[in-house]
PDB file of C-alpha atoms in Angstrom:
ATOM      1  CA  UNK Q   1     113.540 100.288 114.405  1.00  0.00           C
ATOM      2  CA  UNK Q   2     111.437  98.171 116.748  1.00  0.00           C
ATOM      3  CA  UNK Q   3     112.445  94.574 116.116  1.00  0.00           C
ATOM      4  CA  UNK Q   4     110.746  93.921 112.803  1.00  0.00           C
ATOM      5  CA  UNK Q   5     112.284  91.033 110.970  1.00  0.00           C
ATOM      6  CA  UNK Q   6     109.296  89.918 108.897  1.00  0.00           C
ATOM      7  CA  UNK Q   7     106.346  91.831 107.505  1.00  0.00           C
ATOM      8  CA  UNK Q   8     103.106  90.581 106.015  1.00  0.00           C
ATOM      9  CA  UNK Q   9     101.489  92.346 103.073  1.00  0.00           C
ATOM     10  CA  UNK Q  10      97.875  91.918 102.006  1.00  0.00           C
ATOM     11  CA  UNK Q  11      95.273  93.459  99.725  1.00  0.00           C
ATOM     12  CA  UNK Q  12      91.701  93.702 100.943  1.00  0.00           C
ATOM     13  CA  UNK Q  13      88.280  94.799  99.708  1.00  0.00           C
ATOM     14  CA  UNK Q  14      87.723  95.839  96.112  1.00  0.00           C
ATOM     15  CA  UNK Q  15      90.730  95.562  93.815  1.00  0.00           C
ATOM     16  CA  UNK Q  16      92.171  98.655  92.188  1.00  0.00           C
ATOM     17  CA  UNK Q  17      94.764  99.159  89.430  1.00  0.00           C
ATOM     18  CA  UNK Q  18      98.166  99.761  90.983  1.00  0.00           C
ATOM     19  CA  UNK Q  19      97.839  97.306  93.854  1.00  0.00           C
ATOM     20  CA  UNK Q  20     100.491  95.078  92.272  1.00  0.00           C
ATOM     21  CA  UNK Q  21     102.838  98.033  91.925  1.00  0.00           C
ATOM     22  CA  UNK Q  22     102.358  98.687  95.649  1.00  0.00           C
ATOM     23  CA  UNK Q  23     102.994  95.028  96.546  1.00  0.00           C
ATOM     24  CA  UNK Q  24     106.152  95.142  94.417  1.00  0.00           C
ATOM     25  CA  UNK Q  25     107.424  98.304  96.088  1.00  0.00           C
ATOM     26  CA  UNK Q  26     106.708  97.008  99.593  1.00  0.00           C
ATOM     27  CA  UNK Q  27     108.443  93.705  98.857  1.00  0.00           C
ATOM     28  CA  UNK Q  28     111.552  95.110  97.221  1.00  0.00           C
ATOM     29  CA  UNK Q  29     112.023  97.924  99.739  1.00  0.00           C
ATOM     30  CA  UNK Q  30     111.692  95.442 102.598  1.00  0.00           C
ATOM     31  CA  UNK Q  31     114.185  93.032 101.047  1.00  0.00           C
ATOM     32  CA  UNK Q  32     116.593  95.904 100.367  1.00  0.00           C
ATOM     33  CA  UNK Q  33     116.497  96.526 104.120  1.00  0.00           C
ATOM     34  CA  UNK Q  34     116.913  92.808 104.952  1.00  0.00           C
ATOM     35  CA  UNK Q  35     113.321  92.418 106.141  1.00  0.00           C
ATOM     36  CA  UNK Q  36     111.553  89.198 105.192  1.00  0.00           C
ATOM     37  CA  UNK Q  37     108.228  89.431 103.390  1.00  0.00           C
ATOM     38  CA  UNK Q  38     105.235  87.121 103.597  1.00  0.00           C
ATOM     39  CA  UNK Q  39     102.386  87.617 101.145  1.00  0.00           C
ATOM     40  CA  UNK Q  40      98.966  87.013 102.686  1.00  0.00           C
ATOM     41  CA  UNK Q  41      96.539  85.611 100.122  1.00  0.00           C
ATOM     42  CA  UNK Q  42      92.888  86.774  99.974  1.00  0.00           C
ATOM     43  CA  UNK Q  43      93.157  89.601 102.456  1.00  0.00           C
ATOM     44  CA  UNK Q  44      91.999  89.232 106.039  1.00  0.00           C
ATOM     45  CA  UNK Q  45      90.376  85.884 105.258  1.00  0.00           C
ATOM     46  CA  UNK Q  46      93.781  84.554 104.264  1.00  0.00           C
ATOM     47  CA  UNK Q  47      95.176  85.870 107.533  1.00  0.00           C
ATOM     48  CA  UNK Q  48      92.514  83.878 109.398  1.00  0.00           C
ATOM     49  CA  UNK Q  49      93.153  80.727 107.368  1.00  0.00           C
ATOM     50  CA  UNK Q  50      96.948  81.018 107.307  1.00  0.00           C
ATOM     51  CA  UNK Q  51      97.317  81.357 103.518  1.00  0.00           C
ATOM     52  CA  UNK Q  52     100.876  82.640 103.508  1.00  0.00           C
ATOM     53  CA  UNK Q  53     103.482  82.729 100.735  1.00  0.00           C
ATOM     54  CA  UNK Q  54     107.118  83.740 101.224  1.00  0.00           C
ATOM     55  CA  UNK Q  55     107.941  86.621  98.888  1.00  0.00           C
ATOM     56  CA  UNK Q  56     111.322  87.500  97.418  1.00  0.00           C
ATOM     57  CA  UNK Q  57     112.269  90.258  95.003  1.00  0.00           C
ATOM     58  CA  UNK Q  58     111.725  87.869  92.094  1.00  0.00           C
ATOM     59  CA  UNK Q  59     108.207  87.075  93.354  1.00  0.00           C
ATOM     60  CA  UNK Q  60     107.086  90.505  92.168  1.00  0.00           C
ATOM     61  CA  UNK Q  61     108.935  90.583  88.847  1.00  0.00           C
ATOM     62  CA  UNK Q  62     106.828  91.601  85.855  1.00  0.00           C
ATOM     63  CA  UNK Q  63     103.899  92.731  88.009  1.00  0.00           C
ATOM     64  CA  UNK Q  64     104.016  96.527  87.957  1.00  0.00           C
ATOM     65  CA  UNK Q  65     101.925  96.688  84.760  1.00  0.00           C
ATOM     66  CA  UNK Q  66      99.307  94.141  85.824  1.00  0.00           C
ATOM     67  CA  UNK Q  67      95.819  95.050  87.002  1.00  0.00           C
ATOM     68  CA  UNK Q  68      94.044  93.319  89.864  1.00  0.00           C
ATOM     69  CA  UNK Q  69      96.160  91.897  92.684  1.00  0.00           C
ATOM     70  CA  UNK Q  70      98.520  88.929  92.654  1.00  0.00           C
ATOM     71  CA  UNK Q  71      97.679  88.400  96.326  1.00  0.00           C
ATOM     72  CA  UNK Q  72      93.966  88.054  95.506  1.00  0.00           C
ATOM     73  CA  UNK Q  73      91.439  89.856  97.661  1.00  0.00           C
ATOM     74  CA  UNK Q  74      88.251  89.123  99.544  1.00  0.00           C
ATOM     75  CA  UNK Q  75      85.817  90.704 101.962  1.00  0.00           C
ATOM     76  CA  UNK Q  76      85.897  88.877 105.292  1.00  0.00           C
ATOM     77  CA  UNK Q  77      82.915  89.032 107.630  1.00  0.00           C
ATOM     78  CA  UNK Q  78      84.735  86.598 109.919  1.00  0.00           C
ATOM     79  CA  UNK Q  79      87.508  89.153 110.515  1.00  0.00           C
ATOM     80  CA  UNK Q  80      84.911  91.499 111.974  1.00  0.00           C
ATOM     81  CA  UNK Q  81      84.366  89.057 114.860  1.00  0.00           C
ATOM     82  CA  UNK Q  82      86.539  88.767 117.965  1.00  0.00           C
ATOM     83  CA  UNK Q  83      87.191  85.092 117.223  1.00  0.00           C
ATOM     84  CA  UNK Q  84      88.224  85.820 113.622  1.00  0.00           C
ATOM     85  CA  UNK Q  85      90.747  88.450 114.636  1.00  0.00           C
ATOM     86  CA  UNK Q  86      92.113  86.161 117.363  1.00  0.00           C
ATOM     87  CA  UNK Q  87      92.745  83.441 114.744  1.00  0.00           C
ATOM     88  CA  UNK Q  88      94.411  85.981 112.471  1.00  0.00           C
ATOM     89  CA  UNK Q  89      96.720  87.135 115.259  1.00  0.00           C
ATOM     90  CA  UNK Q  90      97.687  83.583 116.243  1.00  0.00           C
ATOM     91  CA  UNK Q  91      98.522  82.744 112.614  1.00  0.00           C
ATOM     92  CA  UNK Q  92     100.588  85.905 112.321  1.00  0.00           C
ATOM     93  CA  UNK Q  93     102.615  85.089 115.416  1.00  0.00           C
ATOM     94  CA  UNK Q  94     103.122  81.479 114.340  1.00  0.00           C
ATOM     95  CA  UNK Q  95     104.429  82.672 110.968  1.00  0.00           C
ATOM     96  CA  UNK Q  96     106.759  85.162 112.664  1.00  0.00           C
ATOM     97  CA  UNK Q  97     105.078  88.220 111.149  1.00  0.00           C
ATOM     98  CA  UNK Q  98     105.969  91.305 113.196  1.00  0.00           C
ATOM     99  CA  UNK Q  99     104.065  93.984 111.235  1.00  0.00           C
ATOM    100  CA  UNK Q 100     101.491  94.315 108.473  1.00  0.00           C
ATOM    101  CA  UNK Q 101     101.127  96.468 105.363  1.00  0.00           C
ATOM    102  CA  UNK Q 102      97.451  96.611 104.397  1.00  0.00           C
ATOM    103  CA  UNK Q 103      96.494  97.857 100.928  1.00  0.00           C
ATOM    104  CA  UNK Q 104      92.815  98.719 100.595  1.00  0.00           C
ATOM    105  CA  UNK Q 105      90.021 101.216 101.045  1.00  0.00           C
ATOM    106  CA  UNK Q 106      87.928 102.544 103.902  1.00  0.00           C
ATOM    107  CA  UNK Q 107      86.615  99.194 105.153  1.00  0.00           C
ATOM    108  CA  UNK Q 108      90.024  97.529 104.937  1.00  0.00           C
ATOM    109  CA  UNK Q 109      91.751 100.277 106.892  1.00  0.00           C
ATOM    110  CA  UNK Q 110      88.950 100.324 109.461  1.00  0.00           C
ATOM    111  CA  UNK Q 111      89.662  96.625 110.043  1.00  0.00           C
ATOM    112  CA  UNK Q 112      93.379  97.378 110.282  1.00  0.00           C
ATOM    113  CA  UNK Q 113      92.780 100.050 112.901  1.00  0.00           C
ATOM    114  CA  UNK Q 114      90.709  97.683 115.038  1.00  0.00           C
ATOM    115  CA  UNK Q 115      93.236  94.849 114.710  1.00  0.00           C
ATOM    116  CA  UNK Q 116      96.162  97.099 115.600  1.00  0.00           C
ATOM    117  CA  UNK Q 117      94.405  98.431 118.675  1.00  0.00           C
ATOM    118  CA  UNK Q 118      93.422  95.007 119.998  1.00  0.00           C
ATOM    119  CA  UNK Q 119      96.763  93.264 119.513  1.00  0.00           C
ATOM    120  CA  UNK Q 120      99.290  96.126 119.502  1.00  0.00           C
ATOM    121  CA  UNK Q 121     100.492  95.278 115.975  1.00  0.00           C
ATOM    122  CA  UNK Q 122     102.405  97.831 113.877  1.00  0.00           C
ATOM    123  CA  UNK Q 123     100.267  98.321 110.774  1.00  0.00           C
ATOM    124  CA  UNK Q 124     100.854 100.656 107.833  1.00  0.00           C
ATOM    125  CA  UNK Q 125      97.935 101.293 105.487  1.00  0.00           C
ATOM    126  CA  UNK Q 126      98.152 102.127 101.796  1.00  0.00           C
ATOM    127  CA  UNK Q 127      95.066 103.741 100.226  1.00  0.00           C
ATOM    128  CA  UNK Q 128      94.103 101.300  97.465  1.00  0.00           C
ATOM    129  CA  UNK Q 129      90.665 102.250  96.140  1.00  0.00           C
ATOM    130  CA  UNK Q 130      89.297 103.738  92.936  1.00  0.00           C
ATOM    131  CA  UNK Q 131      86.859 105.870  94.979  1.00  0.00           C
ATOM    132  CA  UNK Q 132      89.491 108.412  96.124  1.00  0.00           C
ATOM    133  CA  UNK Q 133      87.463 108.861  99.307  1.00  0.00           C
ATOM    134  CA  UNK Q 134      90.081 108.486 102.054  1.00  0.00           C
ATOM    135  CA  UNK Q 135      90.823 111.577 104.095  1.00  0.00           C
ATOM    136  CA  UNK Q 136      94.395 112.883 104.233  1.00  0.00           C
ATOM    137  CA  UNK Q 137      95.538 111.996 100.723  1.00  0.00           C
ATOM    138  CA  UNK Q 138      94.970 113.871  97.485  1.00  0.00           C
ATOM    139  CA  UNK Q 139      94.836 110.631  95.496  1.00  0.00           C
ATOM    140  CA  UNK Q 140      94.361 106.940  96.162  1.00  0.00           C
ATOM    141  CA  UNK Q 141      95.949 104.051  94.276  1.00  0.00           C
ATOM    142  CA  UNK Q 142      93.719 103.143  91.322  1.00  0.00           C
ATOM    143  CA  UNK Q 143      91.729 106.366  91.097  1.00  0.00           C
ATOM    144  CA  UNK Q 144      93.610 107.796  88.123  1.00  0.00           C
ATOM    145  CA  UNK Q 145      93.354 104.518  86.182  1.00  0.00           C
ATOM    146  CA  UNK Q 146      89.611 104.261  86.827  1.00  0.00           C
ATOM    147  CA  UNK Q 147      89.167 107.864  85.767  1.00  0.00           C
ATOM    148  CA  UNK Q 148      90.918 107.174  82.460  1.00  0.00           C
ATOM    149  CA  UNK Q 149      88.767 104.084  81.859  1.00  0.00           C
ATOM    150  CA  UNK Q 150      85.573 106.072  82.468  1.00  0.00           C
ATOM    151  CA  UNK Q 151      86.644 108.858  80.119  1.00  0.00           C
ATOM    152  CA  UNK Q 152      87.426 106.354  77.372  1.00  0.00           C
ATOM    153  CA  UNK Q 153      83.960 104.816  77.736  1.00  0.00           C
ATOM    154  CA  UNK Q 154      82.197 108.181  77.811  1.00  0.00           C
ATOM    155  CA  UNK Q 155      83.978 109.261  74.629  1.00  0.00           C
ATOM    156  CA  UNK Q 156      82.490 106.241  72.848  1.00  0.00           C
ATOM    157  CA  UNK Q 157      79.000 106.712  74.282  1.00  0.00           C
ATOM    158  CA  UNK Q 158      78.930 110.343  73.175  1.00  0.00           C
ATOM    159  CA  UNK Q 159      79.020 109.239  69.524  1.00  0.00           C
ATOM    160  CA  UNK Q 160      75.685 107.455  70.013  1.00  0.00           C
ATOM    161  CA  UNK Q 161      74.222 110.256  72.153  1.00  0.00           C
ATOM    162  CA  UNK Q 162      74.922 112.790  69.406  1.00  0.00           C
ATOM    163  CA  UNK Q 163      73.680 110.527  66.616  1.00  0.00           C
ATOM    164  CA  UNK Q 164      70.310 109.936  68.277  1.00  0.00           C
ATOM    165  CA  UNK Q 165      69.754 113.167  70.237  1.00  0.00           C
ATOM    166  CA  UNK Q 166      69.685 111.252  73.491  1.00  0.00           C
ATOM    167  CA  UNK Q 167      70.500 112.007  77.084  1.00  0.00           C
ATOM    168  CA  UNK Q 168      72.751 109.315  78.504  1.00  0.00           C
ATOM    169  CA  UNK Q 169      72.953 108.870  82.255  1.00  0.00           C
ATOM    170  CA  UNK Q 170      76.242 107.061  82.868  1.00  0.00           C
ATOM    171  CA  UNK Q 171      76.581 105.578  86.338  1.00  0.00           C
ATOM    172  CA  UNK Q 172      80.045 105.317  87.817  1.00  0.00           C
ATOM    173  CA  UNK Q 173      81.431 103.934  91.062  1.00  0.00           C
ATOM    174  CA  UNK Q 174      82.627 105.960  93.992  1.00  0.00           C
ATOM    175  CA  UNK Q 175      80.605 104.654  96.907  1.00  0.00           C
ATOM    176  CA  UNK Q 176      79.507 107.781  98.822  1.00  0.00           C
ATOM    177  CA  UNK Q 177      81.966 110.111  97.067  1.00  0.00           C
ATOM    178  CA  UNK Q 178      81.581 111.982  93.796  1.00  0.00           C
ATOM    179  CA  UNK Q 179      85.232 112.329  92.756  1.00  0.00           C
ATOM    180  CA  UNK Q 180      85.000 109.866  89.851  1.00  0.00           C
ATOM    181  CA  UNK Q 181      81.746 111.323  88.533  1.00  0.00           C
ATOM    182  CA  UNK Q 182      82.772 114.971  88.857  1.00  0.00           C
ATOM    183  CA  UNK Q 183      86.254 114.704  87.387  1.00  0.00           C
ATOM    184  CA  UNK Q 184      85.340 112.276  84.598  1.00  0.00           C
ATOM    185  CA  UNK Q 185      82.568 114.701  83.624  1.00  0.00           C
ATOM    186  CA  UNK Q 186      85.100 117.523  83.312  1.00  0.00           C
ATOM    187  CA  UNK Q 187      87.617 115.352  81.455  1.00  0.00           C
ATOM    188  CA  UNK Q 188      85.072 113.991  78.968  1.00  0.00           C
ATOM    189  CA  UNK Q 189      83.306 117.286  78.300  1.00  0.00           C
ATOM    190  CA  UNK Q 190      80.056 115.995  79.787  1.00  0.00           C
ATOM    191  CA  UNK Q 191      77.124 118.304  80.341  1.00  0.00           C
ATOM    192  CA  UNK Q 192      76.620 117.510  84.030  1.00  0.00           C
ATOM    193  CA  UNK Q 193      77.593 115.390  87.013  1.00  0.00           C
ATOM    194  CA  UNK Q 194      75.149 114.310  89.691  1.00  0.00           C
ATOM    195  CA  UNK Q 195      77.089 113.649  92.878  1.00  0.00           C
ATOM    196  CA  UNK Q 196      76.132 112.962  96.511  1.00  0.00           C
ATOM    197  CA  UNK Q 197      78.032 116.003  97.790  1.00  0.00           C
ATOM    198  CA  UNK Q 198      75.521 118.298  96.031  1.00  0.00           C
ATOM    199  CA  UNK Q 199      72.337 116.252  96.418  1.00  0.00           C
ATOM    200  CA  UNK Q 200      70.997 118.133  99.434  1.00  0.00           C
ATOM    201  CA  UNK Q 201      71.645 121.599  98.039  1.00  0.00           C
ATOM    202  CA  UNK Q 202      69.684 121.566  94.782  1.00  0.00           C
ATOM    203  CA  UNK Q 203      67.593 119.367  92.529  1.00  0.00           C
ATOM    204  CA  UNK Q 204      70.509 118.491  90.288  1.00  0.00           C
ATOM    205  CA  UNK Q 205      68.349 116.985  87.540  1.00  0.00           C
ATOM    206  CA  UNK Q 206      66.085 120.047  87.271  1.00  0.00           C
ATOM    207  CA  UNK Q 207      69.101 122.340  87.257  1.00  0.00           C
ATOM    208  CA  UNK Q 208      70.719 120.324  84.456  1.00  0.00           C
ATOM    209  CA  UNK Q 209      67.534 120.243  82.328  1.00  0.00           C
ATOM    210  CA  UNK Q 210      66.985 123.978  82.660  1.00  0.00           C
ATOM    211  CA  UNK Q 211      70.583 124.653  81.702  1.00  0.00           C
ATOM    212  CA  UNK Q 212      70.149 122.413  78.661  1.00  0.00           C
ATOM    213  CA  UNK Q 213      66.953 124.165  77.579  1.00  0.00           C
ATOM    214  CA  UNK Q 214      68.671 127.519  77.616  1.00  0.00           C
ATOM    215  CA  UNK Q 215      71.361 126.093  75.353  1.00  0.00           C
ATOM    216  CA  UNK Q 216      68.918 124.219  73.077  1.00  0.00           C
ATOM    217  CA  UNK Q 217      70.711 120.910  73.599  1.00  0.00           C
ATOM    218  CA  UNK Q 218      68.872 117.686  72.810  1.00  0.00           C
ATOM    219  CA  UNK Q 219      71.770 115.314  73.437  1.00  0.00           C
ATOM    220  CA  UNK Q 220      73.808 115.199  76.584  1.00  0.00           C
ATOM    221  CA  UNK Q 221      76.046 113.111  78.778  1.00  0.00           C
ATOM    222  CA  UNK Q 222      75.404 113.100  82.513  1.00  0.00           C
ATOM    223  CA  UNK Q 223      77.777 111.313  84.898  1.00  0.00           C
ATOM    224  CA  UNK Q 224      75.936 109.932  87.916  1.00  0.00           C
ATOM    225  CA  UNK Q 225      77.491 108.670  91.132  1.00  0.00           C
ATOM    226  CA  UNK Q 226      76.214 105.259  92.224  1.00  0.00           C
ATOM    227  CA  UNK Q 227      75.508 106.538  95.745  1.00  0.00           C
ATOM    228  CA  UNK Q 228      71.900 106.512  96.906  1.00  0.00           C
ATOM    229  CA  UNK Q 229      70.359 108.274  99.875  1.00  0.00           C
ATOM    230  CA  UNK Q 230      66.910 107.188 101.030  1.00  0.00           C
ATOM    231  CA  UNK Q 231      66.318 105.438  97.719  1.00  0.00           C
ATOM    232  CA  UNK Q 232      67.200 108.537  95.722  1.00  0.00           C
ATOM    233  CA  UNK Q 233      70.116 108.308  93.322  1.00  0.00           C
ATOM    234  CA  UNK Q 234      71.700 106.205  90.621  1.00  0.00           C
ATOM    235  CA  UNK Q 235      71.337 106.460  86.862  1.00  0.00           C
ATOM    236  CA  UNK Q 236      68.019 104.594  86.579  1.00  0.00           C
ATOM    237  CA  UNK Q 237      66.388 106.889  89.135  1.00  0.00           C
ATOM    238  CA  UNK Q 238      67.231 109.987  87.108  1.00  0.00           C
ATOM    239  CA  UNK Q 239      66.383 108.404  83.754  1.00  0.00           C
ATOM    240  CA  UNK Q 240      62.954 107.422  85.099  1.00  0.00           C
ATOM    241  CA  UNK Q 241      62.401 110.965  86.290  1.00  0.00           C
ATOM    242  CA  UNK Q 242      63.208 112.311  82.839  1.00  0.00           C
ATOM    243  CA  UNK Q 243      60.677 109.963  81.233  1.00  0.00           C
ATOM    244  CA  UNK Q 244      57.968 111.127  83.654  1.00  0.00           C
ATOM    245  CA  UNK Q 245      58.789 114.817  84.032  1.00  0.00           C
ATOM    246  CA  UNK Q 246      60.451 115.671  80.710  1.00  0.00           C
ATOM    247  CA  UNK Q 247      58.979 113.220  78.153  1.00  0.00           C
ATOM    248  CA  UNK Q 248      60.296 115.286  75.238  1.00  0.00           C
ATOM    249  CA  UNK Q 249      63.768 113.888  75.960  1.00  0.00           C
ATOM    250  CA  UNK Q 250      64.957 110.372  75.097  1.00  0.00           C
ATOM    251  CA  UNK Q 251      66.885 109.144  78.140  1.00  0.00           C
ATOM    252  CA  UNK Q 252      69.121 106.074  78.262  1.00  0.00           C
ATOM    253  CA  UNK Q 253      71.255 104.486  80.967  1.00  0.00           C
ATOM    254  CA  UNK Q 254      74.715 102.945  80.917  1.00  0.00           C
ATOM    255  CA  UNK Q 255      76.175 101.435  84.066  1.00  0.00           C
ATOM    256  CA  UNK Q 256      79.923 101.007  83.699  1.00  0.00           C
ATOM    257  CA  UNK Q 257      80.202  98.676  86.694  1.00  0.00           C
ATOM    258  CA  UNK Q 258      83.285  96.641  87.416  1.00  0.00           C
ATOM    259  CA  UNK Q 259      85.108  97.431  84.190  1.00  0.00           C
ATOM    260  CA  UNK Q 260      86.164 100.602  86.036  1.00  0.00           C
ATOM    261  CA  UNK Q 261      88.320  98.477  88.335  1.00  0.00           C
ATOM    262  CA  UNK Q 262      90.083  96.486  85.631  1.00  0.00           C
ATOM    263  CA  UNK Q 263      92.922  97.008  83.200  1.00  0.00           C
ATOM    264  CA  UNK Q 264      96.533  98.076  83.443  1.00  0.00           C
ATOM    265  CA  UNK Q 265      97.282 100.863  85.907  1.00  0.00           C
ATOM    266  CA  UNK Q 266      98.132 104.267  84.492  1.00  0.00           C
ATOM    267  CA  UNK Q 267     101.672 105.614  84.703  1.00  0.00           C
ATOM    268  CA  UNK Q 268     100.550 107.914  87.510  1.00  0.00           C
ATOM    269  CA  UNK Q 269      99.133 105.033  89.567  1.00  0.00           C
ATOM    270  CA  UNK Q 270     102.282 102.968  89.065  1.00  0.00           C
ATOM    271  CA  UNK Q 271     104.433 105.843  90.322  1.00  0.00           C
ATOM    272  CA  UNK Q 272     102.067 106.662  93.192  1.00  0.00           C
ATOM    273  CA  UNK Q 273     101.874 103.027  94.324  1.00  0.00           C
ATOM    274  CA  UNK Q 274     105.659 102.679  94.093  1.00  0.00           C
ATOM    275  CA  UNK Q 275     106.240 105.778  96.191  1.00  0.00           C
ATOM    276  CA  UNK Q 276     103.667 104.727  98.778  1.00  0.00           C
ATOM    277  CA  UNK Q 277     104.982 101.165  99.014  1.00  0.00           C
ATOM    278  CA  UNK Q 278     108.515 102.461  99.542  1.00  0.00           C
ATOM    279  CA  UNK Q 279     107.243 104.929 102.162  1.00  0.00           C
ATOM    280  CA  UNK Q 280     105.401 102.160 104.041  1.00  0.00           C
ATOM    281  CA  UNK Q 281     108.652 100.349 104.771  1.00  0.00           C
ATOM    282  CA  UNK Q 282     110.441 103.607 105.565  1.00  0.00           C
ATOM    283  CA  UNK Q 283     107.688 104.339 108.106  1.00  0.00           C
ATOM    284  CA  UNK Q 284     108.212 100.971 109.793  1.00  0.00           C
ATOM    285  CA  UNK Q 285     111.968 101.558 109.883  1.00  0.00           C
ATOM    286  CA  UNK Q 286     111.291 104.875 111.635  1.00  0.00           C
ATOM    287  CA  UNK Q 287     109.131 103.135 114.243  1.00  0.00           C
ATOM    288  CA  UNK Q 288     105.845 104.490 112.902  1.00  0.00           C
ATOM    289  CA  UNK Q 289     102.699 102.450 113.355  1.00  0.00           C
ATOM    290  CA  UNK Q 290      98.995 102.607 112.655  1.00  0.00           C
ATOM    291  CA  UNK Q 291      99.280 105.273 109.992  1.00  0.00           C
ATOM    292  CA  UNK Q 292      98.169 105.497 106.376  1.00  0.00           C
ATOM    293  CA  UNK Q 293     100.613 106.680 103.752  1.00  0.00           C
ATOM    294  CA  UNK Q 294      99.106 109.519 101.737  1.00  0.00           C
ATOM    295  CA  UNK Q 295     100.165 112.147  99.256  1.00  0.00           C
ATOM    296  CA  UNK Q 296      99.555 115.896  99.615  1.00  0.00           C
ATOM    297  CA  UNK Q 297     100.831 118.421  97.087  1.00  0.00           C
ATOM    298  CA  UNK Q 298     103.014 115.665  95.583  1.00  0.00           C
ATOM    299  CA  UNK Q 299     104.708 115.007  98.939  1.00  0.00           C
ATOM    300  CA  UNK Q 300     104.371 111.768 100.919  1.00  0.00           C
ATOM    301  CA  UNK Q 301     102.575 112.261 104.247  1.00  0.00           C
ATOM    302  CA  UNK Q 302     101.648 109.992 107.155  1.00  0.00           C
ATOM    303  CA  UNK Q 303      98.046 110.154 108.384  1.00  0.00           C
ATOM    304  CA  UNK Q 304      96.701 108.359 111.472  1.00  0.00           C
ATOM    305  CA  UNK Q 305      94.485 105.549 110.183  1.00  0.00           C
ATOM    306  CA  UNK Q 306      91.697 106.671 112.498  1.00  0.00           C
ATOM    307  CA  UNK Q 307      91.582 110.090 110.823  1.00  0.00           C
ATOM    308  CA  UNK Q 308      91.821 108.615 107.332  1.00  0.00           C
ATOM    309  CA  UNK Q 309      88.731 106.425 107.785  1.00  0.00           C
ATOM    310  CA  UNK Q 310      86.597 108.620 110.043  1.00  0.00           C
ATOM    311  CA  UNK Q 311      86.886 112.084 108.529  1.00  0.00           C
ATOM    312  CA  UNK Q 312      85.033 113.010 105.342  1.00  0.00           C
ATOM    313  CA  UNK Q 313      87.104 114.038 102.354  1.00  0.00           C
ATOM    314  CA  UNK Q 314      85.464 117.114 100.802  1.00  0.00           C
ATOM    315  CA  UNK Q 315      85.196 117.623  97.073  1.00  0.00           C
ATOM    316  CA  UNK Q 316      86.615 120.911  95.809  1.00  0.00           C
ATOM    317  CA  UNK Q 317      83.601 123.152  95.033  1.00  0.00           C
ATOM    318  CA  UNK Q 318      85.622 124.797  92.270  1.00  0.00           C
ATOM    319  CA  UNK Q 319      85.285 121.566  90.272  1.00  0.00           C
ATOM    320  CA  UNK Q 320      81.512 121.999  90.207  1.00  0.00           C
ATOM    321  CA  UNK Q 321      81.852 125.565  88.951  1.00  0.00           C
ATOM    322  CA  UNK Q 322      84.360 124.515  86.282  1.00  0.00           C
ATOM    323  CA  UNK Q 323      81.968 121.894  84.895  1.00  0.00           C
ATOM    324  CA  UNK Q 324      78.950 124.195  84.952  1.00  0.00           C
ATOM    325  CA  UNK Q 325      80.778 126.923  83.019  1.00  0.00           C
ATOM    326  CA  UNK Q 326      82.562 124.684  80.506  1.00  0.00           C
ATOM    327  CA  UNK Q 327      79.455 122.631  79.659  1.00  0.00           C
ATOM    328  CA  UNK Q 328      77.795 125.641  77.979  1.00  0.00           C
TER     329      UNK Q 328
END
C-alpha cells in the first residue's frame, strides 16, 4: 500500500438511501486496517472550509438503517474553480488526509476525477445516486430504495385512478435516465413509462393512447421521467397534451419529488453499500486510485472514474418490451 495513514470520506450532491451504510463500511474497514478516518462535512464545500470530524468505529454505530447522510451534503460551485480546489487540497494536507472516498453521483465523481488529476490524490468513488445512471455498475446506492418508495406511492394512486377513470401521469426522478420510471412501471403494473431513452424513436404518448383504446381502458398509470429535451418532457407536458389532443380522457399529474430520496434504505441498498464501502478500502490497500467501485453480475468491479462519468449507461430494451406486453 502507498503510504496511506488517514483517509477522508465525504458525501456530495443529492442524498440517497444507503449513504450512511457506505460511510459505516468505509469507516469500520479502514479502522480494522489501522487507517485513520476523517469525516468531511457537507461534501466538497466542507473540504474547502475545513469542516473535519475524526471518525471512529463508534461514530457510525446505529447508522446503517438511517436515510440521508450523517456527513451532510451540499453542491459546491466554489469547488469547480481552481481557487476552490486549491483550498480543498491545502486543508486536506494540513489535516493529514492521504486519500479520499467520495460517495455521490455523476457530478460528484466528475469533481473527484478533476481533483485527483490536478493534485495526484488517490480517490475512490462510490456510486451514491437514486438515478442508477453511472456507467460500469448494474446498481447504484439508493436506487433500490427509491424504486420501492415509488412503487408504494403508485399503488396508492392507482386506487384513485380506478375510482375516477383517470389517467395519472406520475413524474419520477432520474435526471437524464429512465431506469426509475421504466422499472417502477413494471413493478407497479403501470400501463406505460415515458423515458428519455425512447423519446426520439416514437411519440410515446400517442403510442400509449392507441394501445389503451384497443384495450378499452379509461384509467391508467403512466410513469414519466423528469428529463426534458428542448422543452419536451415531464408529467405536465404530457397531461396538457392529453387535454388538448384527447379531451375524452381525464388526465391528472402527481410529482413525487424529493420523497423518493428519503426514508430508510432497503435491505439490498444496505448490503450493496456495505460491500462497496469495504471494497473502497480494499482498493486503496491494493494501491488502486481514481476508480469507482461498481457491481456487475453480483460481483464487485473497479471502473475508472473517467469511464463511469463519461460513458452513457444504456437501458435494457427488453424492459420496454416486458412493460408493453404485460400492460395489456
